[in-house]
Coordinates of C-alpha atoms in Angstrom, one line a residue:
X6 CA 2.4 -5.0 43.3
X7 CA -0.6 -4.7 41.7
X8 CA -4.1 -3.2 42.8
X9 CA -6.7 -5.5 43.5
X10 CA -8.7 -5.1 40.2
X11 CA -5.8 -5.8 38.2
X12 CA -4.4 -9.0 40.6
X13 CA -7.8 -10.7 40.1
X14 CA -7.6 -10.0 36.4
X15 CA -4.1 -11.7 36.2
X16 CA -4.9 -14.7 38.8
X17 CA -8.0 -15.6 36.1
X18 CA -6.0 -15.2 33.4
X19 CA -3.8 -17.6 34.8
X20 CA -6.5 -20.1 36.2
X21 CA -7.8 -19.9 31.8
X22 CA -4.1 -21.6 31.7
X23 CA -3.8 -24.5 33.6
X24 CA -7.6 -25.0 32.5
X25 CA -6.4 -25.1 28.9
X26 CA -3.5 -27.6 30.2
X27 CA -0.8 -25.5 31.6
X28 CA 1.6 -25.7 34.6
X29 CA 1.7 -22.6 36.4
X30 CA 3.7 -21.6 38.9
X31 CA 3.2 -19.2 41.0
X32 CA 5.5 -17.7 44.3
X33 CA 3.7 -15.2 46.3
X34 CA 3.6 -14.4 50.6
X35 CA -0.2 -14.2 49.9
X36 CA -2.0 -17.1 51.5
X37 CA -5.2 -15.8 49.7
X38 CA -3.1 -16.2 46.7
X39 CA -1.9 -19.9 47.6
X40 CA -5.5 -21.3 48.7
X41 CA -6.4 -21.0 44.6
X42 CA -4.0 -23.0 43.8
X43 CA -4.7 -26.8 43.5
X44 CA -1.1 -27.7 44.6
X45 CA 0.4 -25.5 47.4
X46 CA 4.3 -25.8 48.6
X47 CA 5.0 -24.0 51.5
X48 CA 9.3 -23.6 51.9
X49 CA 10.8 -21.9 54.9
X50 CA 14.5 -21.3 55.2
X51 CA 15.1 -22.6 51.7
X52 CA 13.2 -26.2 53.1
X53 CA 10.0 -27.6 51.9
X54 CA 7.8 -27.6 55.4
X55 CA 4.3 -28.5 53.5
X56 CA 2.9 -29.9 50.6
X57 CA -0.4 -29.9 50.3
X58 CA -2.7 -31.0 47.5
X59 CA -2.3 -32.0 43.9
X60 CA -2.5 -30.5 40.8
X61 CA -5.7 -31.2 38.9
X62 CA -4.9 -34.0 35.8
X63 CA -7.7 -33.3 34.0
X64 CA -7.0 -30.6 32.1
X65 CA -6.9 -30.8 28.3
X66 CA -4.3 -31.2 25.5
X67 CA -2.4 -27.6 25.8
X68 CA -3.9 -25.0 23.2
X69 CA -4.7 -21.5 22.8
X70 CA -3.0 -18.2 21.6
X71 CA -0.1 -19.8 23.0
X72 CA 0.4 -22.8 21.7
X73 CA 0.1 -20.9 18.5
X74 CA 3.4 -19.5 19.6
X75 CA 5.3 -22.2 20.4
X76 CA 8.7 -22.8 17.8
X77 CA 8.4 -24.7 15.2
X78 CA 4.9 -24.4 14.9
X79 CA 3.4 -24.4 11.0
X80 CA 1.7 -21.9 9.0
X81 CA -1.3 -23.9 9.3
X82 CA -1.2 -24.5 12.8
X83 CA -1.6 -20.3 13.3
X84 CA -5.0 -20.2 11.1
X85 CA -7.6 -21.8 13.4
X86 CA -6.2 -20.0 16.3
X87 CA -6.4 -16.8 13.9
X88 CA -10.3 -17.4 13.3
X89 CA -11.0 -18.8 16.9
X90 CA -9.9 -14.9 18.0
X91 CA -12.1 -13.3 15.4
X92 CA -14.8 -15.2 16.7
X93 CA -14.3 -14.1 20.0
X94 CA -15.3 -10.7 18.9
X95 CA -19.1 -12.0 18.1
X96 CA -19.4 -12.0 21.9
X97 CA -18.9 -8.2 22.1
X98 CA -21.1 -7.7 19.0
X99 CA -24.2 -9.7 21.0
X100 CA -23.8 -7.4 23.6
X101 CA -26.2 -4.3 23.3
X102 CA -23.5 -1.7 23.3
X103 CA -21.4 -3.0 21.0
X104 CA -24.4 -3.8 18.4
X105 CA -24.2 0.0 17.0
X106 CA -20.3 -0.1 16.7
X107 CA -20.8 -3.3 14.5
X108 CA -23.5 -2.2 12.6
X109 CA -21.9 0.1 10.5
X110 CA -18.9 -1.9 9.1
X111 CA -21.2 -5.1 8.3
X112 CA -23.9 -2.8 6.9
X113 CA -21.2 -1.1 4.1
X114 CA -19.7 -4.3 3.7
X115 CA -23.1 -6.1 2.6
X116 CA -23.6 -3.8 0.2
X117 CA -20.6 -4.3 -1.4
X118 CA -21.0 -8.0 -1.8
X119 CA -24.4 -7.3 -2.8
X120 CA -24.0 -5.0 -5.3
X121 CA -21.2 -6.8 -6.6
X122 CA -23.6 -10.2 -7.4
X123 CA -26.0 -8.1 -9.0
X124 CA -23.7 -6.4 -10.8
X125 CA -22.8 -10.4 -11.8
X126 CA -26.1 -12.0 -11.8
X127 CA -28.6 -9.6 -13.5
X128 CA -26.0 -8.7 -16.1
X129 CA -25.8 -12.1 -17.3
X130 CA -29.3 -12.9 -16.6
X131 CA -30.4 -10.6 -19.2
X132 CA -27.8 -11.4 -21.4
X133 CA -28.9 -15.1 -21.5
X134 CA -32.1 -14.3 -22.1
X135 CA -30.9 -12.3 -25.4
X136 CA -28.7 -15.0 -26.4
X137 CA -31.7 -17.3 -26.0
X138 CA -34.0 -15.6 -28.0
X139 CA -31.5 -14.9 -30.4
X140 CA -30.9 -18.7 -30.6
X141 CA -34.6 -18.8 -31.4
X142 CA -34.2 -16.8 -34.6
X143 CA -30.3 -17.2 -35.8
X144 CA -27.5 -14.7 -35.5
X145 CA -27.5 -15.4 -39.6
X146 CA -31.1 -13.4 -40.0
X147 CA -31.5 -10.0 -41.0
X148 CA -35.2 -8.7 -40.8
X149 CA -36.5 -5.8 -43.4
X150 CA -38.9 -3.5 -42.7
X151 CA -40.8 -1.0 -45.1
X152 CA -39.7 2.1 -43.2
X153 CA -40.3 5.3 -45.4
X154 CA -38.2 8.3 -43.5
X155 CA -38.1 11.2 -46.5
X156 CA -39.4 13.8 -46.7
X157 CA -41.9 12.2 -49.6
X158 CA -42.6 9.3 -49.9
X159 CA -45.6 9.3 -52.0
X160 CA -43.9 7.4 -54.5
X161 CA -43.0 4.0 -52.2
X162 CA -45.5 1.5 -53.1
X163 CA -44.2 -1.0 -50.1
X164 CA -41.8 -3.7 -50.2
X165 CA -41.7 -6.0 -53.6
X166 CA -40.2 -8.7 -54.9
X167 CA -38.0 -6.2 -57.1
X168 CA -36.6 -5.1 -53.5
X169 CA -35.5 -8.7 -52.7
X170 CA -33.7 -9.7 -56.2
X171 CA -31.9 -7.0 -55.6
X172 CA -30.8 -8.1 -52.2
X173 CA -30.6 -11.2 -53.2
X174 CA -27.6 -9.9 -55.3
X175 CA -25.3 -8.8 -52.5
X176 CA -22.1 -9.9 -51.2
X177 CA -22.9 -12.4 -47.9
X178 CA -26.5 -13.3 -48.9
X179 CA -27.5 -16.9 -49.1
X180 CA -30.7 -16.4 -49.1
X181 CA -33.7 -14.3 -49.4
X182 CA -37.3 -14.8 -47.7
X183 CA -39.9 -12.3 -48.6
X184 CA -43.2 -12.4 -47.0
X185 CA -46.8 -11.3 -46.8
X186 CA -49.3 -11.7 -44.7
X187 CA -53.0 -12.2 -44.0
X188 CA -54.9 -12.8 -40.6
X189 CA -58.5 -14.1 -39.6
X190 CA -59.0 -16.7 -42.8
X191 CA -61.2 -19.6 -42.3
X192 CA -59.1 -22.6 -43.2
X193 CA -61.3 -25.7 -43.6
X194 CA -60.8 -29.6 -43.5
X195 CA -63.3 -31.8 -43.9
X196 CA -66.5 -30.4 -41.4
X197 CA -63.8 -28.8 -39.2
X198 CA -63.6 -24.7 -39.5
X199 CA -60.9 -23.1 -37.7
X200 CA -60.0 -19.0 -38.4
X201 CA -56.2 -18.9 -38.6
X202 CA -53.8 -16.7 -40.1
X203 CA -51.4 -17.2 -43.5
X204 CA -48.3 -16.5 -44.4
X205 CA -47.0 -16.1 -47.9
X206 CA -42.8 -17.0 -48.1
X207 CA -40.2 -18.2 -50.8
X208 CA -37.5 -20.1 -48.6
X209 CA -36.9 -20.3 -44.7
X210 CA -33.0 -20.4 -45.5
X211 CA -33.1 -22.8 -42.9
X212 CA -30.0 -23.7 -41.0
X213 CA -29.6 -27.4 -38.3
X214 CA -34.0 -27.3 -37.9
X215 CA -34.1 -22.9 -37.8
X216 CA -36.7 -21.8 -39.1
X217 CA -38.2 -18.0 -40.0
X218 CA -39.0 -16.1 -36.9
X219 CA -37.4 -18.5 -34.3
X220 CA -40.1 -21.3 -35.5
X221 CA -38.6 -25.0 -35.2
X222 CA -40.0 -27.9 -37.5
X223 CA -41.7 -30.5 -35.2
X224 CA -42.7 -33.2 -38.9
X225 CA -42.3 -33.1 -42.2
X226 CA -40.6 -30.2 -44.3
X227 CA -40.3 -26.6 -44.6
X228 CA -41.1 -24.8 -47.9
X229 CA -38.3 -24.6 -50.8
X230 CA -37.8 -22.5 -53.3
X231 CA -38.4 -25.3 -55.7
X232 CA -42.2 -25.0 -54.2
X233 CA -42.3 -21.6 -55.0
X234 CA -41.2 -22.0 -58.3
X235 CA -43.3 -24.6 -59.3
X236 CA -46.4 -23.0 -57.2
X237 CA -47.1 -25.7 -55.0
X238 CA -50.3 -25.8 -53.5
X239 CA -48.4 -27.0 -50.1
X240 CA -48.4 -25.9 -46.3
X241 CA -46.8 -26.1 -43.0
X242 CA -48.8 -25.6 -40.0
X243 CA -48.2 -24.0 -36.6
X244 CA -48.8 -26.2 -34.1
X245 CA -52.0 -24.2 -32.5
X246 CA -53.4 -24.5 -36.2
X247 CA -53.0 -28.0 -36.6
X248 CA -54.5 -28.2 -32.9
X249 CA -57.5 -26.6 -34.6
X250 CA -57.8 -28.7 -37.7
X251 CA -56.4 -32.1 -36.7
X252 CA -57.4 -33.7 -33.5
X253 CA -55.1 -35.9 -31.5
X254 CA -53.2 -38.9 -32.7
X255 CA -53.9 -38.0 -36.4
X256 CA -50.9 -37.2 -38.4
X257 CA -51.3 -34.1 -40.8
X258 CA -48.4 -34.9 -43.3
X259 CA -49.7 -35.5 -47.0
X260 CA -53.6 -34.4 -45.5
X261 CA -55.1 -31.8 -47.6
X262 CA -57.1 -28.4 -46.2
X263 CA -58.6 -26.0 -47.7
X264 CA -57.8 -22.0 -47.0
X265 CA -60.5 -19.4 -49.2
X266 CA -61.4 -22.6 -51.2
X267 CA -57.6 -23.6 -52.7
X268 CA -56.6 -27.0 -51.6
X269 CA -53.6 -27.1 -50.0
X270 CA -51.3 -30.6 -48.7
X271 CA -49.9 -30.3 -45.4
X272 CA -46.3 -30.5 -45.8
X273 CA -45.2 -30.0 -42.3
X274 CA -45.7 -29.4 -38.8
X275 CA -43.9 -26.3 -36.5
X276 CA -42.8 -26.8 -32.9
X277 CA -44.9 -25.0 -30.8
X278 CA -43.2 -21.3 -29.7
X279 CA -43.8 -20.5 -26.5
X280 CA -42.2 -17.6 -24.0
X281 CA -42.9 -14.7 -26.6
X282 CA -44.7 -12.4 -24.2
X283 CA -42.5 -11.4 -21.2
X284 CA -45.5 -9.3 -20.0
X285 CA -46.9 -9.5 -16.1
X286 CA -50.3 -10.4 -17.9
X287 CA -50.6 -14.1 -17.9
X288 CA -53.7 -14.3 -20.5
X289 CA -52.4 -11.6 -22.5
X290 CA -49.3 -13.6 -23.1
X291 CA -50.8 -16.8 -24.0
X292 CA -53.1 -15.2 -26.3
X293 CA -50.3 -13.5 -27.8
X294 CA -48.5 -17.5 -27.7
X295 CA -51.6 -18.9 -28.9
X296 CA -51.7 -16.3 -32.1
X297 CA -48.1 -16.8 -33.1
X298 CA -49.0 -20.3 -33.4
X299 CA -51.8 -20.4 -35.7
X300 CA -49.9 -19.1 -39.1
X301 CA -50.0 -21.4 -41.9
X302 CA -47.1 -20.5 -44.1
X303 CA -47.6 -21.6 -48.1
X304 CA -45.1 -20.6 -50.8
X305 CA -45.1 -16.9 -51.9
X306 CA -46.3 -17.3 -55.8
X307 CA -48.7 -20.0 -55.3
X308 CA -50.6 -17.4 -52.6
X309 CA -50.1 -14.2 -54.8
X310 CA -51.4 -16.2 -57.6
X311 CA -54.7 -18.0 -55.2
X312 CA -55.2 -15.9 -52.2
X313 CA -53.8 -12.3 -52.1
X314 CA -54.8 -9.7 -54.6
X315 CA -51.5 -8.1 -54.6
X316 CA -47.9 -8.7 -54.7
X317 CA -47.0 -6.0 -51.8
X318 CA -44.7 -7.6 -49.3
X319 CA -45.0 -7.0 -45.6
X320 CA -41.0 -8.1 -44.7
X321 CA -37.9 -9.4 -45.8
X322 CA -36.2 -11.7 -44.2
X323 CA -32.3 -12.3 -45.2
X324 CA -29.8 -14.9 -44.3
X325 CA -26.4 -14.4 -44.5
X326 CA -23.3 -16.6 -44.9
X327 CA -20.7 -15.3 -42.4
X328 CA -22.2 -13.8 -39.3
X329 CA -19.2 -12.1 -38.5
X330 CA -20.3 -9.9 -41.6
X331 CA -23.9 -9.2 -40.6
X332 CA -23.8 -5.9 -39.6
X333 CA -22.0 -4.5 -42.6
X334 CA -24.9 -6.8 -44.8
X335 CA -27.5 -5.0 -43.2
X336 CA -25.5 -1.7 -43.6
X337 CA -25.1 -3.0 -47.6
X338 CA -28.8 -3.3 -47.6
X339 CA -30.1 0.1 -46.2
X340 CA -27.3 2.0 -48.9
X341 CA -29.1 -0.4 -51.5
X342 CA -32.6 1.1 -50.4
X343 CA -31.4 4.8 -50.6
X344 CA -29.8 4.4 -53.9
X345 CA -33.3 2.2 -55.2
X346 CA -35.5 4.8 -54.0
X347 CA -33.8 8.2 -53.1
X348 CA -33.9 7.6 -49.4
X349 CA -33.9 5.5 -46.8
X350 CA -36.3 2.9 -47.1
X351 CA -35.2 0.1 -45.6
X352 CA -34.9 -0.8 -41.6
X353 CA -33.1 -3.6 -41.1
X354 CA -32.7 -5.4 -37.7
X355 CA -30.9 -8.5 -36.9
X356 CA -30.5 -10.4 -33.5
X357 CA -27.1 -9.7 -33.7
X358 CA -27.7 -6.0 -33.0
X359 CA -29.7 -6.6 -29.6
X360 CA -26.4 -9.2 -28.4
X361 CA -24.0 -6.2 -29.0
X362 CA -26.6 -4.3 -26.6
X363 CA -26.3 -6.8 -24.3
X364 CA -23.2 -7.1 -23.9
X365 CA -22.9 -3.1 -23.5
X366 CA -25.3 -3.5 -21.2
X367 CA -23.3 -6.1 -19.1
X368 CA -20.5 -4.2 -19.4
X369 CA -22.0 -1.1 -17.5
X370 CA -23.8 -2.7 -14.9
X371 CA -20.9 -4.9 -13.7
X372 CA -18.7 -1.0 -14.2
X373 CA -21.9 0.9 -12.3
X374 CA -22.6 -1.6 -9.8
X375 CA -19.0 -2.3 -9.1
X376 CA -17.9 1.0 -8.5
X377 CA -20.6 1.6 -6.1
X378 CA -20.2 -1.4 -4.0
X379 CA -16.2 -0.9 -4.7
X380 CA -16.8 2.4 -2.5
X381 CA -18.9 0.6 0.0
X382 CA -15.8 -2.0 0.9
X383 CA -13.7 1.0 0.8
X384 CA -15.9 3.0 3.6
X385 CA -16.4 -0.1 5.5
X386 CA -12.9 -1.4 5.4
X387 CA -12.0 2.4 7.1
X388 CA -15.0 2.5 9.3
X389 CA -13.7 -1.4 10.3
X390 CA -10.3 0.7 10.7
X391 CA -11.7 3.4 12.9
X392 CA -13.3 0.9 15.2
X393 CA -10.5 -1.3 15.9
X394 CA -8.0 1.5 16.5
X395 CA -10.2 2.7 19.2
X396 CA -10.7 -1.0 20.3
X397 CA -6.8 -1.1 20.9
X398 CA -6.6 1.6 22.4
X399 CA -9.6 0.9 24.8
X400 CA -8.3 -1.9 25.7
X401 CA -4.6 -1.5 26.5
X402 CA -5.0 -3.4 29.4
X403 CA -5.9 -6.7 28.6
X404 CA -3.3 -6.4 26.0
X405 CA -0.4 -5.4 29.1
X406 CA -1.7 -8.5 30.6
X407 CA -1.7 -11.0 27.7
X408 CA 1.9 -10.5 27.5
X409 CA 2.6 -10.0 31.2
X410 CA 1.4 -13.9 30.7
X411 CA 3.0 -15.2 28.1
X412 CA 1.2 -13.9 24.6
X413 CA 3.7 -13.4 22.2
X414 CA 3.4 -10.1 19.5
X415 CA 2.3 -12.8 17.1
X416 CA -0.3 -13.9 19.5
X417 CA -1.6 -10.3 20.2
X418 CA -1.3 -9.5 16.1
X419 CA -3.6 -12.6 15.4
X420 CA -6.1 -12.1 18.2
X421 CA -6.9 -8.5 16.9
X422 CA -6.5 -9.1 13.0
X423 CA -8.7 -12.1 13.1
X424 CA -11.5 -9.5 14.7
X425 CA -11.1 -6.9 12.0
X426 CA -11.5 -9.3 9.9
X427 CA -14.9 -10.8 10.8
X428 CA -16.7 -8.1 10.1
X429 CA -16.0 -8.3 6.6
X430 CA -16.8 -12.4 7.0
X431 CA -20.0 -11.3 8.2
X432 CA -21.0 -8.6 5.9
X433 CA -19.9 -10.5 2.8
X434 CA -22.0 -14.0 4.3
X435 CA -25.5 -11.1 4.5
X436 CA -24.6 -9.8 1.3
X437 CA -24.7 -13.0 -0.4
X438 CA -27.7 -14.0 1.9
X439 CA -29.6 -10.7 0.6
X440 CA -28.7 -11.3 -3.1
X441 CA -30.3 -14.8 -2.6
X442 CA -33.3 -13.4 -1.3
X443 CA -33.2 -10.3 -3.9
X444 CA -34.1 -13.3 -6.6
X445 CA -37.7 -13.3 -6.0
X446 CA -38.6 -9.5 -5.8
X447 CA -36.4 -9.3 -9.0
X448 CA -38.6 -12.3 -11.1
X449 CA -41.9 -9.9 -9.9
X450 CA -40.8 -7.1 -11.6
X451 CA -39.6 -8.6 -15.1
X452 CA -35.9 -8.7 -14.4
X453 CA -34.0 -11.7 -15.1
X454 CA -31.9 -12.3 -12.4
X455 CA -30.1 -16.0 -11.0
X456 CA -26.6 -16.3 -9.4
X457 CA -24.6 -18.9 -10.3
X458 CA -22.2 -20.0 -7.5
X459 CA -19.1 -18.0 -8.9
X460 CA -21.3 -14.7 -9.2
X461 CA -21.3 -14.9 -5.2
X462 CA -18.2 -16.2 -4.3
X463 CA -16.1 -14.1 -6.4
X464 CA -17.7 -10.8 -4.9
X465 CA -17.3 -12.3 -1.5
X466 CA -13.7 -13.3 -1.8
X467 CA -13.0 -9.7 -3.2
X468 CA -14.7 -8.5 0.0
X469 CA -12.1 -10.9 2.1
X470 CA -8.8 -10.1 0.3
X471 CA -10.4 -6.0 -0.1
X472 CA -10.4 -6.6 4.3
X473 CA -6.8 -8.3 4.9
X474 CA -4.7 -4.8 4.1
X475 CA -7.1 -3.1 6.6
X476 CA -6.9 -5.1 9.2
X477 CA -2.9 -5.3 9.1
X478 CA -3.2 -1.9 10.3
X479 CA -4.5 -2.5 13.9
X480 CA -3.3 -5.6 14.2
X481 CA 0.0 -4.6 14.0
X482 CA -0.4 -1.5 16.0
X483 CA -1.9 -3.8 18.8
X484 CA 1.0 -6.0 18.6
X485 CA 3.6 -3.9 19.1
X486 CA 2.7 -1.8 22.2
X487 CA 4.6 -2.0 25.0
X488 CA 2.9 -4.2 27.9
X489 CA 4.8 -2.3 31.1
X490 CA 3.3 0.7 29.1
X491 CA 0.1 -0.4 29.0
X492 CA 0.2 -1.9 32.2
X493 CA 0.8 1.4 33.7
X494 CA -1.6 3.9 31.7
X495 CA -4.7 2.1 32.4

């Protein structure tokens, strides 16, 4: 009783199921009908008069949306045939006017995921890189600066050692480093004249190999105090000024150079530092490398006493016991500054500080970020919505006749979730794919960035389960219309 648009549809959808391995069976007065059958019985007054043909045996295992359906049939039986009808649906997105309809969804999803591993991987790229170079110097270390903010200060001479007794004498300190400083001296060993720079210091407070300024001994020793008390005339080299003064395969320990004239023995070697510029300028920051490795250091009193003409400090450096206290130290030793000279003198920074930062910074991209690409699931989710509503709707027919043929609701809820839901597959696999490729163009410009494999999943999978509550919603609508209904209104 139906037109002939509608009979053809139902005769292929029947020939799809005895492809797929079904009998059908099928009584009709149309011999058109009959001839497309494989097998044809012809009865006439309740006898069999003919029959003609046989029914093809090559047909495959049954399968399908309905054998999905069948009783009995596992939880894990219903998935593939979930995500074999989603796929179906990347046959209507190929087509050119379904490519705009697509677009959209995918497009909000993959900025989601996106946005979501940056959020992830910049956020922790940077924070590595603060916890690395904070590795480099010690989350113990508190720097001190001269940094005169009264009104007058015409009365601050600089930094002395007076200034780091006194520090020496709070609660926390272990140790206390002062330093000074001279650049472009001709250090001399043997006929070999190299211009280097020296550093005046008391004790490294050194900590498993630390030393000041993120410097790492490579041979030998660092300075002691004991040196500085008993004015040593001993040295330890960067490695760029050993470079200059030894050559290859000799071994500077216990070797003597001269700096302005004073003999000094070598008393140990520094590792060399490298990655202290983070500049685009490739010979800028390997001059900069190659100057932060040419300090001698030599204890404090033996170069006030032989090669500076006065005892001004340029820093402080002081170590602390209990790093959980550092802040409150260096709080301790700005008050101490103030109450020393009237106001405050002192600026103290500590690497400490710059990992609290970094962590605050975490914490607001992942929140920033987040949001944003929390809004763009959200708008794709009800743009995927919008779509497959109107995708029900349009197609109320092939629904009538997937259960004039057998499709359970189950079958129809599956075929219909499983396409709402691989837009969101789609959108989360570009999103990831454009975070990949968002690696490089970050490195150009100075920003850390690297995904670890979590930093993609996770965003992903929140873009999956984010997807499943939406799609329940036209799914279900799909599976429970009624097929004479649907049948009859298109």
């Amino acid at each position: 009783a139906l037109d002939r648009a509608n009979g053809e549809e139902v005769l292929g959808a029947l020939e799809e199921l005895v492809a797929q391995g079904h009998t059908v069976v099928i009584i009709s007065h149309d011999r058109q009908i009959a001839a497309r059958a494989g097998r044809r019985i012809e009865l006439r007054d309740g006898h069999v008069v003919s029959d003609k043909g046989q029914a093809s045996r090559t047909a495959q295992r049954p399968g399908g949306f309905l054998q999905a359906s069948l009783p009995g049939m596992r939880l894990a039986g219903r998935i593939p045939e979930t995500v074999k009808a989603g796929l179906l649906v990347l046959r209507r997105v190929a087509k050119k006017g379904s490519r705009g309809r697509a677009l959209l969804p995918v497009l909000s999803v993959l900025i989601g995921v996106w946005l979501g591993a940056m959020s992830f991987g910049v956020g922790d790229a940077v924070y590595q890189r603060t916890m690395n170079s904070i590795n480099k110097y010690g989350l113990d270390t508190i720097s001190l600066m001269a940094f005169p903010s009264g009104m007058d200060d015409s009365n601050f001479d600089g930094l002395t050692l007076r200034d780091a007794r006194n520090i020496e004498r709070l609660p926390n300190v272990r140790a206390v480093s002062p330093q000074k400083r001279l650049t472009s001296l001709a250090a001399r060993r043997g006929d070999i004249t190299a211009e280097v720079h020296v550093r005046a210091i008391v004790d490294l407070g050194t900590r498993e190999g630390r030393g000041l300024s993120g410097y790492r001994i490579d041979m030998g020793e660092f300075i002691t105090r004991q040196d500085d008390r008993d004015r040593e005339q001993v040295a330890v080299l960067g490695s760029v000024a050993r470079e200059k003064l030894f050559p290859p395969g000799i071994n500077p320990i216990g070797e003597q150079i001269l700096i302005r004239n004073v003999l000094f023995r070598v008393k140990g070697v520094l590792k060399r530092r490298t990655h202290i510029s983070t500049g685009s300028d490739d010979e800028i920051g390997r001059r900069i490398e190659e100057s932060a490795n040419s300090w001698i250091n030599v204890p404090y009193r033996t170069a006030s006493g032989l090669l500076f003409d006065d005892d001004k400090l340029n820093s402080i450096h002081v170590f602390v016991d209990d790093v959980e206290k550092v802040a409150d130290t260096a709080r301790a030793i700005e008050d101490l500054g103030i109450r020393l000279h009237g106001h405050d003198i002192y600026n103290a920074e500590f690497p400490g500080m710059f990992l609290t930062q970094a962590r605050a910074f975490r914490k607001r991209l992942l929140v920033a970020m987040g949001s944003i690409g929390g809004v763009a699931l959200l708008a794709g989710n009800l743009i995927v919505i919008a779509i497959m509503l109107l995708s029900v709707r349009a197609r109320r027919r092939e629904i009538g006749l997937r259960m004039a043929v057998g499709a359970r609701r189950s079958d129809i809820f599956r075929l219909f979730f499983g396409e709402a839901l691989i837009f969101s597959v789609l959108g989360g696999l570009a999103g990831v794919l454009v975070a990949c490729a968002s690696i490089p163009a970050l490195r150009f410009f100075d920003v850390p960035a690297g995904f670890a494999m979590w930093q993609l999943a996770l965003p992903f999978a929140c873009a999956i389960a984010a997807a499943i509550p939406f799609a329940l919603i036209p799914a279900r609508r799909a599976s429970r219309m009624n097929p004479v209904a649907a049948l009859s209104e298109s």
